[in-house]
mmCIF file of C-alpha atoms in Angstrom:
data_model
loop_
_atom_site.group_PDB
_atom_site.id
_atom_site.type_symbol
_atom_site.label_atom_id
_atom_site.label_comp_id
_atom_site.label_asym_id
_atom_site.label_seq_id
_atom_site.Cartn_x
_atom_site.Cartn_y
_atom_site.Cartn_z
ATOM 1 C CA UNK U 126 43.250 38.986 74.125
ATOM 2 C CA UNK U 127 40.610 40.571 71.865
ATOM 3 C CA UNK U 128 40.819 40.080 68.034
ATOM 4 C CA UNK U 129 39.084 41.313 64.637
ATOM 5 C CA UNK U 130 37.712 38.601 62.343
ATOM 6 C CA UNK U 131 39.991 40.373 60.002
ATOM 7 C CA UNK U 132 43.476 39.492 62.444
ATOM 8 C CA UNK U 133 42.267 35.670 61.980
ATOM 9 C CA UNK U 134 41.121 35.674 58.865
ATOM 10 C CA UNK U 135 45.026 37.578 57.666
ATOM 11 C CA UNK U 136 46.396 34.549 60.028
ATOM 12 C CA UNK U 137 44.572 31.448 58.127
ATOM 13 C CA UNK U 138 45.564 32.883 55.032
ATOM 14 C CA UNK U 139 49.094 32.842 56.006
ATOM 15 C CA UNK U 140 48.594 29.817 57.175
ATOM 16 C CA UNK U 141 47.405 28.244 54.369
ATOM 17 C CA UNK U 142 49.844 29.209 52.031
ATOM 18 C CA UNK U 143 48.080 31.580 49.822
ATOM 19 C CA UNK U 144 50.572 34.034 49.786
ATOM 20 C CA UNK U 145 53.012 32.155 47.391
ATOM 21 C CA UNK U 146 55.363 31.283 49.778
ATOM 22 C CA UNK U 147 56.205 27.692 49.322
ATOM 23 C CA UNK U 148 57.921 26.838 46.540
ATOM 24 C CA UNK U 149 57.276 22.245 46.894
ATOM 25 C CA UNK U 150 53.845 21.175 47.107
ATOM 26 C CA UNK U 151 55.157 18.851 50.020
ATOM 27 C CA UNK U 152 55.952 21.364 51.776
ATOM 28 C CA UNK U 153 52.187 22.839 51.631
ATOM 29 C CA UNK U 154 51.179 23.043 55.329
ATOM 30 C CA UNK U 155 47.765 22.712 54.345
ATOM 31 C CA UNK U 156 48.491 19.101 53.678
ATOM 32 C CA UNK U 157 48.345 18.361 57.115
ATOM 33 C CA UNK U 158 44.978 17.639 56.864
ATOM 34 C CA UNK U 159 44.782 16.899 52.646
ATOM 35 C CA UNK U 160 43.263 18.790 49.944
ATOM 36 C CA UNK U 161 39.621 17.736 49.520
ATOM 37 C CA UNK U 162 39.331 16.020 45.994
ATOM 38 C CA UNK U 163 36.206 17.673 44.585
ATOM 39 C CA UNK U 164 38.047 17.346 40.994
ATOM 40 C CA UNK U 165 40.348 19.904 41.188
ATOM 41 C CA UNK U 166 43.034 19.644 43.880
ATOM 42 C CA UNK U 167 45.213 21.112 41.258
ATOM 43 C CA UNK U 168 43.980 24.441 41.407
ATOM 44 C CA UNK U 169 44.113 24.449 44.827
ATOM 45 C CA UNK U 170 47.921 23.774 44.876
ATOM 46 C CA UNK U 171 47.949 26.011 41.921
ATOM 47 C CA UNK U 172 46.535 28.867 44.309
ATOM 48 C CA UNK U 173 49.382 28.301 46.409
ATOM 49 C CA UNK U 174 52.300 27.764 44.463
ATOM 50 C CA UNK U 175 54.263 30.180 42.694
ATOM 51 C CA UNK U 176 55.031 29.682 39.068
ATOM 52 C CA UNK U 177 56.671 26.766 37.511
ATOM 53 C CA UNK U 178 56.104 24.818 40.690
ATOM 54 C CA UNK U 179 55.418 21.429 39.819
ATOM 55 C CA UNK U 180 51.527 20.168 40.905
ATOM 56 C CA UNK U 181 52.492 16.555 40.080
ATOM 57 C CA UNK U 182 54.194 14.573 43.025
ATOM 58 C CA UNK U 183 54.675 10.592 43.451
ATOM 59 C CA UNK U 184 54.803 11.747 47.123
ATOM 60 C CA UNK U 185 51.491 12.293 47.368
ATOM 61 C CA UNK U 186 48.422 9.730 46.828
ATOM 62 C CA UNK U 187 44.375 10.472 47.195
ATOM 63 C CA UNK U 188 42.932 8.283 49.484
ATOM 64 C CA UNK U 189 38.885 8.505 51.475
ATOM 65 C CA UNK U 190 40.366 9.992 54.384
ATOM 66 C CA UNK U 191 37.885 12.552 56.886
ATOM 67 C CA UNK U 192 34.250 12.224 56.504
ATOM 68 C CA UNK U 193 34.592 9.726 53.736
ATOM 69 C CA UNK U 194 36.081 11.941 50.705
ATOM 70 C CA UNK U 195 38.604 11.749 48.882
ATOM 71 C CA UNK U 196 41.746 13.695 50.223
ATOM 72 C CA UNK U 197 45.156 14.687 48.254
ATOM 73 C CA UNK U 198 47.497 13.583 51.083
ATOM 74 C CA UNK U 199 51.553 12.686 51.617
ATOM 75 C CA UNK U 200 51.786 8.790 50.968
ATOM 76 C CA UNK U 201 54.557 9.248 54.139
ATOM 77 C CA UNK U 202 51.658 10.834 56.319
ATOM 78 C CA UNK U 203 49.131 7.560 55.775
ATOM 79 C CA UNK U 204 50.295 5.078 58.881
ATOM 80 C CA UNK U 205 49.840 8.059 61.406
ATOM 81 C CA UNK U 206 47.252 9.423 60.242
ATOM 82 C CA UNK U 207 45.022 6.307 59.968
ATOM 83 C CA UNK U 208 46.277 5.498 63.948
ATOM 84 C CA UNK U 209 44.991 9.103 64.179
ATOM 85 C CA UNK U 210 41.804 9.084 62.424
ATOM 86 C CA UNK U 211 40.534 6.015 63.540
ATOM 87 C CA UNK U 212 37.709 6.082 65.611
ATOM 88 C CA UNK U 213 38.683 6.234 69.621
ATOM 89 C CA UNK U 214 35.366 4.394 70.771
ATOM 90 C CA UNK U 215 32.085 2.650 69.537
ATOM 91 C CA UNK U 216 30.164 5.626 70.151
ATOM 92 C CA UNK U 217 33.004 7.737 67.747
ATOM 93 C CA UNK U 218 32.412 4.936 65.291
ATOM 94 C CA UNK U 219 29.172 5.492 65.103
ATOM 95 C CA UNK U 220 28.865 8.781 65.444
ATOM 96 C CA UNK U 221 30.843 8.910 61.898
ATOM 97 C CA UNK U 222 28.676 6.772 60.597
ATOM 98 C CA UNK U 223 26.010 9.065 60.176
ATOM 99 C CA UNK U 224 22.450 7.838 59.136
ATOM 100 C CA UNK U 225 23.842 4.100 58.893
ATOM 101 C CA UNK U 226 25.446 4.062 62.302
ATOM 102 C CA UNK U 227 21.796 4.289 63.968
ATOM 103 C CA UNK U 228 21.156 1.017 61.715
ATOM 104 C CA UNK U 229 24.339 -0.925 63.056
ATOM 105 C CA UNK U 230 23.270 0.689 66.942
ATOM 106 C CA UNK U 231 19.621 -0.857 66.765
ATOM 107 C CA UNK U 232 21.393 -4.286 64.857
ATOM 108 C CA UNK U 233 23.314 -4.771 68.350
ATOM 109 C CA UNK U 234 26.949 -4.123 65.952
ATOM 110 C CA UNK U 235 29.435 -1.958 68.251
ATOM 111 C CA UNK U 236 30.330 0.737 65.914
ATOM 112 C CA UNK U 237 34.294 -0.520 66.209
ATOM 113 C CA UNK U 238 33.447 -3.916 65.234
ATOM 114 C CA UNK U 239 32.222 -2.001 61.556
ATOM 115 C CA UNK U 240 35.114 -0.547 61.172
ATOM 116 C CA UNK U 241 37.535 -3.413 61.441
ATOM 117 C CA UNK U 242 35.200 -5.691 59.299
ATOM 118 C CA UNK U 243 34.560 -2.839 56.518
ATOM 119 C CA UNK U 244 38.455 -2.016 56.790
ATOM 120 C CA UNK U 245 39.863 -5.670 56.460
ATOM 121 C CA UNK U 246 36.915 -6.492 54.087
ATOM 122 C CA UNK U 247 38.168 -3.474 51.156
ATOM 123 C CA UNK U 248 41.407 -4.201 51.635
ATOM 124 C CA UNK U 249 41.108 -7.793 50.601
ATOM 125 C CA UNK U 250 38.496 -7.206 47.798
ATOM 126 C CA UNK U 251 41.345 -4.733 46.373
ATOM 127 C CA UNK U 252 44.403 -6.862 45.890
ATOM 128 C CA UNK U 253 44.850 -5.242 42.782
ATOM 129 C CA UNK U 254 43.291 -2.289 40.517
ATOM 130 C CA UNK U 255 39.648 -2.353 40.295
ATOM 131 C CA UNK U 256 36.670 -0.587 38.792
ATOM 132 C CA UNK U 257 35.223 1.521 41.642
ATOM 133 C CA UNK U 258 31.236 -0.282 41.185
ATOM 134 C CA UNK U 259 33.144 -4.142 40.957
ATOM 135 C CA UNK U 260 34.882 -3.630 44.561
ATOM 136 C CA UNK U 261 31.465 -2.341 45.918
ATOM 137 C CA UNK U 262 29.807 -5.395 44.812
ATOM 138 C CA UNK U 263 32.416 -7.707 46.293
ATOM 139 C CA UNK U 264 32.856 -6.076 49.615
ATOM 140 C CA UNK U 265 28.970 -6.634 49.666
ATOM 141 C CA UNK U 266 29.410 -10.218 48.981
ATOM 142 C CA UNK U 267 31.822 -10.552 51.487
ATOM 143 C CA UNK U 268 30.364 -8.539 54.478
ATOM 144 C CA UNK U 269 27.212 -10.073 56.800
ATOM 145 C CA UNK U 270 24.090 -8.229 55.475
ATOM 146 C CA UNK U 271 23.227 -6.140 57.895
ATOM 147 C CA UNK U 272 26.232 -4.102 56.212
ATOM 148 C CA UNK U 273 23.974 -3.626 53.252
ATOM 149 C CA UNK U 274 20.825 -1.861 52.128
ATOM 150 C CA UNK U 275 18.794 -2.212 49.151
ATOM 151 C CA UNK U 276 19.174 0.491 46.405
ATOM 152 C CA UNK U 277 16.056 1.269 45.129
ATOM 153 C CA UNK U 278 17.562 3.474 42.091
ATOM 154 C CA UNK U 279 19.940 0.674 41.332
ATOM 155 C CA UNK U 280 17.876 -2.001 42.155
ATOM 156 C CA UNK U 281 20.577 -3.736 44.045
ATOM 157 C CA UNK U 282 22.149 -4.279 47.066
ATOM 158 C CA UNK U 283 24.754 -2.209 48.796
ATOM 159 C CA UNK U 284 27.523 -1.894 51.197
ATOM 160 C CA UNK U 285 26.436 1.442 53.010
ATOM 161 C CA UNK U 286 28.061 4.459 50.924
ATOM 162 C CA UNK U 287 29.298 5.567 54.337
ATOM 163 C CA UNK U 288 30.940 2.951 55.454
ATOM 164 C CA UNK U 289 32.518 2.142 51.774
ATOM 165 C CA UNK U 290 34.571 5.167 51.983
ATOM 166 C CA UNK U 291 35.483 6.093 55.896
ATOM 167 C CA UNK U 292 37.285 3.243 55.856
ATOM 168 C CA UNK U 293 39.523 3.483 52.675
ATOM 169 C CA UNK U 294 42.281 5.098 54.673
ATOM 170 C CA UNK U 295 42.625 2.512 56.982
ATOM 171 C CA UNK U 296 41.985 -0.525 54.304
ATOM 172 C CA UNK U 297 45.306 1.057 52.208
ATOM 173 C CA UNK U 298 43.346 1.895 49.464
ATOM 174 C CA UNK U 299 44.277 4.466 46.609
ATOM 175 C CA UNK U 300 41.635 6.056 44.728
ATOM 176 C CA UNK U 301 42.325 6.924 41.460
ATOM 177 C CA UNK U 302 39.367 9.315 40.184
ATOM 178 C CA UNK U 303 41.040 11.022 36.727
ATOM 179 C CA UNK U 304 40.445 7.362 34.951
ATOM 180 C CA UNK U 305 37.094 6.089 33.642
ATOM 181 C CA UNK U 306 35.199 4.660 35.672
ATOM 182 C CA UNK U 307 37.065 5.525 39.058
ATOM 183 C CA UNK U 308 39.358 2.730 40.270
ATOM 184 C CA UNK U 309 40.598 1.447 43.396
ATOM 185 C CA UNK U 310 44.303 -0.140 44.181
ATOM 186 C CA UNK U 311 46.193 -1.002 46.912
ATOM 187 C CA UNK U 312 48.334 1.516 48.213
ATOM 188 C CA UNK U 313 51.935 0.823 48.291
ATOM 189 C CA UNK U 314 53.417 -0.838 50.760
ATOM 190 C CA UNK U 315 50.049 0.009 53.031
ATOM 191 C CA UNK U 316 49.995 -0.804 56.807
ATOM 192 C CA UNK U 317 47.956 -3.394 58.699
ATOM 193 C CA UNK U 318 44.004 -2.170 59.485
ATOM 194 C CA UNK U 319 44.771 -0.405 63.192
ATOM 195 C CA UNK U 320 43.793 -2.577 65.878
ATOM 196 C CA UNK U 321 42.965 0.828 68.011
ATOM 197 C CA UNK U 322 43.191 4.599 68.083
ATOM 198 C CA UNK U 323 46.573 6.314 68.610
ATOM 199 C CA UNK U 324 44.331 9.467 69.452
ATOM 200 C CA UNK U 325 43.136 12.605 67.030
ATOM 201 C CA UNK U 326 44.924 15.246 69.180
ATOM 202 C CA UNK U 327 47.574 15.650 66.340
ATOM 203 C CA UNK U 328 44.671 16.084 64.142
ATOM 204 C CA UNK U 329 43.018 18.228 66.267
ATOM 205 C CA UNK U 330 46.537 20.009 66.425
ATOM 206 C CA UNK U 331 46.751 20.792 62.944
ATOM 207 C CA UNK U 332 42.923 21.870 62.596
ATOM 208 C CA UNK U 333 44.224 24.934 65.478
ATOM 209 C CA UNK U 334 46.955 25.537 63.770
ATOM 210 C CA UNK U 335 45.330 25.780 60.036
ATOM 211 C CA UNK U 336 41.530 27.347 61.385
ATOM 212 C CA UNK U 337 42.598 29.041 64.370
ATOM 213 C CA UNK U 338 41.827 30.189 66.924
ATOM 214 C CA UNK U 339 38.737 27.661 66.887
ATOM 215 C CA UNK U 340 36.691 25.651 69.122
ATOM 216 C CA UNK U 341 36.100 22.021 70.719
ATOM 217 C CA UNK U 342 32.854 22.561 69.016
ATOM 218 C CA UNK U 343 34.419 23.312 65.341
ATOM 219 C CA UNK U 344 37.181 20.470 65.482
ATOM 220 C CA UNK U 345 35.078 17.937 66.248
ATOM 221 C CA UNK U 346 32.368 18.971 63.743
ATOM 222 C CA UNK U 347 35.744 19.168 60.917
ATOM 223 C CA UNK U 348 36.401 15.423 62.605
ATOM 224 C CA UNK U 349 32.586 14.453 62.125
ATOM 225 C CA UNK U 350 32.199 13.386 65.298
ATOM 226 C CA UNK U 351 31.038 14.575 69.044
ATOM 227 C CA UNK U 352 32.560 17.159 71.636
ATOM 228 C CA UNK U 353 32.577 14.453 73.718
ATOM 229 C CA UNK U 354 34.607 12.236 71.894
ATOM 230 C CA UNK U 355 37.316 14.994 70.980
ATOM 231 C CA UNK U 356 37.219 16.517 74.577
ATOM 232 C CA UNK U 357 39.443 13.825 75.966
ATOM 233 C CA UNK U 358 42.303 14.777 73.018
ATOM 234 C CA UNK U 359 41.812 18.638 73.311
ATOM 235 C CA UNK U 360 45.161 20.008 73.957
ATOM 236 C CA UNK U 361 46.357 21.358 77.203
ATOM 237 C CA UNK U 362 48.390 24.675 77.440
ATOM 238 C CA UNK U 363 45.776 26.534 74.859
ATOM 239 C CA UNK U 364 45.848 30.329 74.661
ATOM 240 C CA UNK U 365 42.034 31.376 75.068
ATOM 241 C CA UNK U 366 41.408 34.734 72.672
ATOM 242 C CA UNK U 367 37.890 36.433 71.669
ATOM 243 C CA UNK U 368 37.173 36.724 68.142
ATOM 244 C CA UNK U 369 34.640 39.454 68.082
ATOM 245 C CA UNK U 370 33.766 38.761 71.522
ATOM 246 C CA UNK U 371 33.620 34.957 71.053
ATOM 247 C CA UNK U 372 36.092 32.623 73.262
ATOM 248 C CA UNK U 373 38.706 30.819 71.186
ATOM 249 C CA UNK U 374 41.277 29.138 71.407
ATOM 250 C CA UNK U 375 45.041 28.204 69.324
ATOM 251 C CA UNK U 376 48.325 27.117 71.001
ATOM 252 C CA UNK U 377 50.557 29.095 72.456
ATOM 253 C CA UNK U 378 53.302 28.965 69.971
ATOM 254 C CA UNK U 379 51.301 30.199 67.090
ATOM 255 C CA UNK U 380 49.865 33.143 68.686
ATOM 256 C CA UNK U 381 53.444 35.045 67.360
ATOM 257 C CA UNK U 382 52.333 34.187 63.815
ATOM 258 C CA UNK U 383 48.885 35.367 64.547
ATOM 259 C CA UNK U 384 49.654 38.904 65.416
ATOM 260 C CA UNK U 385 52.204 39.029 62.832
ATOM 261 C CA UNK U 386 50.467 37.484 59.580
ATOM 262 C CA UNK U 387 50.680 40.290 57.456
ATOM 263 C CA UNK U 388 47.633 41.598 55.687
ATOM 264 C CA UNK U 389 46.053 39.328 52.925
ATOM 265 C CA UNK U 390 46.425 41.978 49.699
ATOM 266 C CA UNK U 391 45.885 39.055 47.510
ATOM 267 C CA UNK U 392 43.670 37.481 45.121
ATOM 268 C CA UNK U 393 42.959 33.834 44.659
ATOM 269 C CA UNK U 394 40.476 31.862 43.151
ATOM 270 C CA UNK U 395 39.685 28.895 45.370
ATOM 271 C CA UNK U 396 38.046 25.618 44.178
ATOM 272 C CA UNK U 397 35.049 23.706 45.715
ATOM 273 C CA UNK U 398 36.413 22.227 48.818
ATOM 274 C CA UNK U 399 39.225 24.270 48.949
ATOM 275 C CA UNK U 400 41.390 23.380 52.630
ATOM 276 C CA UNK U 401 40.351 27.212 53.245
ATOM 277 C CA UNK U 402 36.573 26.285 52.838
ATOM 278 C CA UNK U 403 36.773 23.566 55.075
ATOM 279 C CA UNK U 404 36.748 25.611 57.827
ATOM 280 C CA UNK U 405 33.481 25.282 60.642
ATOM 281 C CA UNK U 406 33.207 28.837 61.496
ATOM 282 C CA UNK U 407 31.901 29.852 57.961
ATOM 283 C CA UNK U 408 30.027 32.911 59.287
ATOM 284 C CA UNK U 409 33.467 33.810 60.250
ATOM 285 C CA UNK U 410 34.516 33.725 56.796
ATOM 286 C CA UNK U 411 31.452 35.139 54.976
ATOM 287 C CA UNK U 412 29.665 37.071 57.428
ATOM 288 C CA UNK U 413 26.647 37.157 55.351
ATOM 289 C CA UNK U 414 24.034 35.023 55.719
ATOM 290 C CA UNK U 415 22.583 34.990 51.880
ATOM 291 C CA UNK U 416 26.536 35.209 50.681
ATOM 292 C CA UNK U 417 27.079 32.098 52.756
ATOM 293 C CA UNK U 418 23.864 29.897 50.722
ATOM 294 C CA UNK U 419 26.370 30.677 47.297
ATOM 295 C CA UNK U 420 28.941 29.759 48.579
ATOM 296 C CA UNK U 421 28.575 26.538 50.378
ATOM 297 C CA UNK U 422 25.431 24.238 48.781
ATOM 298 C CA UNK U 423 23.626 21.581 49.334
ATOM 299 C CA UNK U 424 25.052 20.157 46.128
ATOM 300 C CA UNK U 425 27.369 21.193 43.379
ATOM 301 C CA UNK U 426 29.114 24.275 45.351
ATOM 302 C CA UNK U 427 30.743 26.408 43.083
ATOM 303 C CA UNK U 428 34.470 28.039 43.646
ATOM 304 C CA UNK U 429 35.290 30.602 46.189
ATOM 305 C CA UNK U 430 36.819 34.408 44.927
ATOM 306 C CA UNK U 431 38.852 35.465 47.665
ATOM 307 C CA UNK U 432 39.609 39.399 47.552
ATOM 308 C CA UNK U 433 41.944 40.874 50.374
ATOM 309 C CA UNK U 434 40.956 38.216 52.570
ATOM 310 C CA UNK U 435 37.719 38.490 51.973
ATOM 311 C CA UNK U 436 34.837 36.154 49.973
ATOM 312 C CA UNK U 437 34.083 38.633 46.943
ATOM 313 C CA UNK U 438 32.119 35.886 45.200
ATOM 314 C CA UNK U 439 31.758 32.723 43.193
ATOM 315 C CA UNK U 440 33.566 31.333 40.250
ATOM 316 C CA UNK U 441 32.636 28.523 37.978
ATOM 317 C CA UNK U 442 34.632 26.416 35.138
ATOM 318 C CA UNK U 443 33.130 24.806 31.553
ATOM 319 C CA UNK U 444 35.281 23.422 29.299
ATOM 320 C CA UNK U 445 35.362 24.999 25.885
ATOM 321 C CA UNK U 446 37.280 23.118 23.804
ATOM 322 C CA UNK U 447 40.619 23.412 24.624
ATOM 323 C CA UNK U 448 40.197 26.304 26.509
ATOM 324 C CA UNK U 449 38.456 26.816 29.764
ATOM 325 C CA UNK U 450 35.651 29.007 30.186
ATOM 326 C CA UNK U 451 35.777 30.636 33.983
ATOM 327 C CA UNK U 452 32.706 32.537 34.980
ATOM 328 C CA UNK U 453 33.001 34.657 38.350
ATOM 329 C CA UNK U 454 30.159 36.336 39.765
ATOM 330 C CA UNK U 455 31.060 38.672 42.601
ATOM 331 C CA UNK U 456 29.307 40.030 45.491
ATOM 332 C CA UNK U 457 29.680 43.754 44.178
ATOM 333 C CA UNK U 458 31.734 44.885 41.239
ATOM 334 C CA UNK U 459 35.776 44.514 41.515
ATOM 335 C CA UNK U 460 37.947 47.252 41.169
ATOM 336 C CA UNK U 461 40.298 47.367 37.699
ATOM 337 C CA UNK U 462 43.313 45.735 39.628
ATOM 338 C CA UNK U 463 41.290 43.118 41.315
ATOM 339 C CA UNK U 464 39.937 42.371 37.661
ATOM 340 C CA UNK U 465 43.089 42.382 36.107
ATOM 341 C CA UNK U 466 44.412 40.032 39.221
ATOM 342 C CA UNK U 467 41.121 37.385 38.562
ATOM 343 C CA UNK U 468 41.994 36.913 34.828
ATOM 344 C CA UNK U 469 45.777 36.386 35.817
ATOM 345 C CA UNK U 470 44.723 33.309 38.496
ATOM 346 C CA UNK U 471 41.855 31.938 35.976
ATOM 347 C CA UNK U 472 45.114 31.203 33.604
ATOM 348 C CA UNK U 473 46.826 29.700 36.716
ATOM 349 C CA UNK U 474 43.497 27.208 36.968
ATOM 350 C CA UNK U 475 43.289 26.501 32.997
ATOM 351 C CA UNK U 476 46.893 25.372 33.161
ATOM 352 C CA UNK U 477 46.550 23.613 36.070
ATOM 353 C CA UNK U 478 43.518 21.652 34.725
ATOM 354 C CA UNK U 479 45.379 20.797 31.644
ATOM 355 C CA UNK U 480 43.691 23.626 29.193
ATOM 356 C CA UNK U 481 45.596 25.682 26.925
ATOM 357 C CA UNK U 482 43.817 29.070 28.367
ATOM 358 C CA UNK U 483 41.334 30.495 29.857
ATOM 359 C CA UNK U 484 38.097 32.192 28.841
ATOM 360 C CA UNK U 485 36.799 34.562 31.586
ATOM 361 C CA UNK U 486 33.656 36.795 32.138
ATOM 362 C CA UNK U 487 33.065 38.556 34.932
ATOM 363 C CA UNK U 488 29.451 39.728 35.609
ATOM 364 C CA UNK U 489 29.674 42.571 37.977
#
């Protein structure tokens, strides 16, 4: 089965929720896999919510879930999902890691054996609500030092950043960014640190079903680890399609949804991190290769304008008093309706941020 880029990219946004169609933010599919909290996983509901849907739900609690950030996720969703996310092997351990995994590998310190210890360590340094830069230095205390580097900015010693936050999910810990400085508590009524993997193929699962049709390649990067550590949970029964000639692949009973998503005549202003950013194939999604260096940074990536499906540019926020000053820059100049449509959803992210309206400028 052939496809356009423009078939899958009508599918994700469908599958995302952009076009309005959900009416509880529980109920958002895209919190499958959380909303990346990059400071504003209220807009990102916001984008998919109609109006007068509430953004505020007890249900759902930000923990350091994949690759170590902070994700907006359903407290009901946390035991699985730590039995899911937890790494399958020492070499997936350390794999996730990163730059500090290749410290614990030449140390002799299977890449498991960090886990557990940095899991069970944070979750008994935060019996209660703490300042963020307090539990680091008592997890340090309380972990051998090989766990640790010196900090030559600080001055100090450290548990490894890394570390510190991949295991927050499993150590039940909540993080609570919106209060000054960021503080940690125990998640209620959190579950033991897992004593093994239950297996990322329902992970893997709802990557297909969210970024499809994908790749073993593009899960496992989204997963932060190896092909070879996802291979073993790839699911069986996949329909293979080519996305502008490239193999890919999405289960069987989505493939109904994918030839029916109906076109994306929308317009939405996505924030940093956005679940619809998080996708691997980003040449996919901006074809471009100079469009692609605005959009996604080394640091400090600024918001996504999505046109029709399409990238049309980059939108930033400053806060103007009680107001909320939105700047988008698009890739080439916006038609009247699309313009009319971008000052309508920079209201929808003012409100959603708390402001009383929205100042916006559009350069092009």
């Amino acid at each position: 089965m052939d496809l356009t880029r423009e078939r899958v990219l009508a599918y994700r946004v469908a599958r995302h929720g952009l076009h309005r169609d959900t009416a509880r933010v529980t109920d958002l599919a895209v919190l499958d896999l959380g909303v990346q909290d990059g400071g504003a996983p209220r807009a990102a509901l916001a984008a998919r919510l109609p109006d007068g849907a509430d953004l505020d739900d007890p249900a759902l609690v930000v923990v350091w879930a994949f690759r170590g950030a902070p994700h907006l996720l359903r407290r009901a969703d946390l035991p699985e999902l730590a039995g899911s996310l937890w790494p399958r092997s020492d070499a997936d351990a350390i794999a996730r890691l990163g730059g500090s995994g290749t410290k614990f590998k030449k140390a002799g310190i299977p890449g498991l054996t960090v886990f557990a210890g940095g899991a069970r360590a944070l979750r008994d340094v935060v019996d209660r609500e703490k300042p963020r830069g307090q539990v680091s230095a008592e997890v340090t205390a309380a972990l051998p030092p090989e766990y640790s580097y010196d900090c030559r900015v600080c001055a100090a010693t450290h548990v490894y950043g890394s570390l510190f936050q991949l295991v927050g999910l499993f150590a039940g810990v909540e993080v609570r960014a919106q209060t000054r400085p960021t503080t940690l508590r125990p998640v209620a009524d959190r579950c033991p640190v897992p004593a093994e993997s239950t297996g990322a193929g329902p992970l893997v699962e709802a990557y297909l079903r969210l970024h499809g049709p994908s790749t073993l390649a593009h899960a496992a990067g989204f997963l932060d680890t190896t092909q070879a550590q996802v291979k073993p949970v790839w699911p069986e029964g996949l329909v293979e399609v080519r996305v502008d000639g490239k193999p890919c692949y999405l289960a069987e009973e989505d493939v109904p949804a994918l030839l029916g998503a109906p076109p994306a005549d929308l317009v939405r202003l996505l924030p940093p991190h956005d679940p619809l950013l998080q996708l691997r194939d980003r040449d996919l999604l901006v074809p471009d290769e100079a469009r692609r260096k605005r959009v996604w940074r080394m640091i400090g990536n600024p918001g996504a304008l999505l046109v029709g499906g399409e990238v049309a540019g980059t939108w930033r926020t400053k806060t103007a008093g009680r107001a909320l000053a939105v700047t988008v820059e698009p890739f080439a100049r916006l038609a009247s309706a699309a313009r009319k449509a971008v000052e309508d959803e920079a209201q929808r992210v003012a409100v959603a941020r708390g402001h009383t309206e929205a100042r916006v400028t559009i350069t092009a």
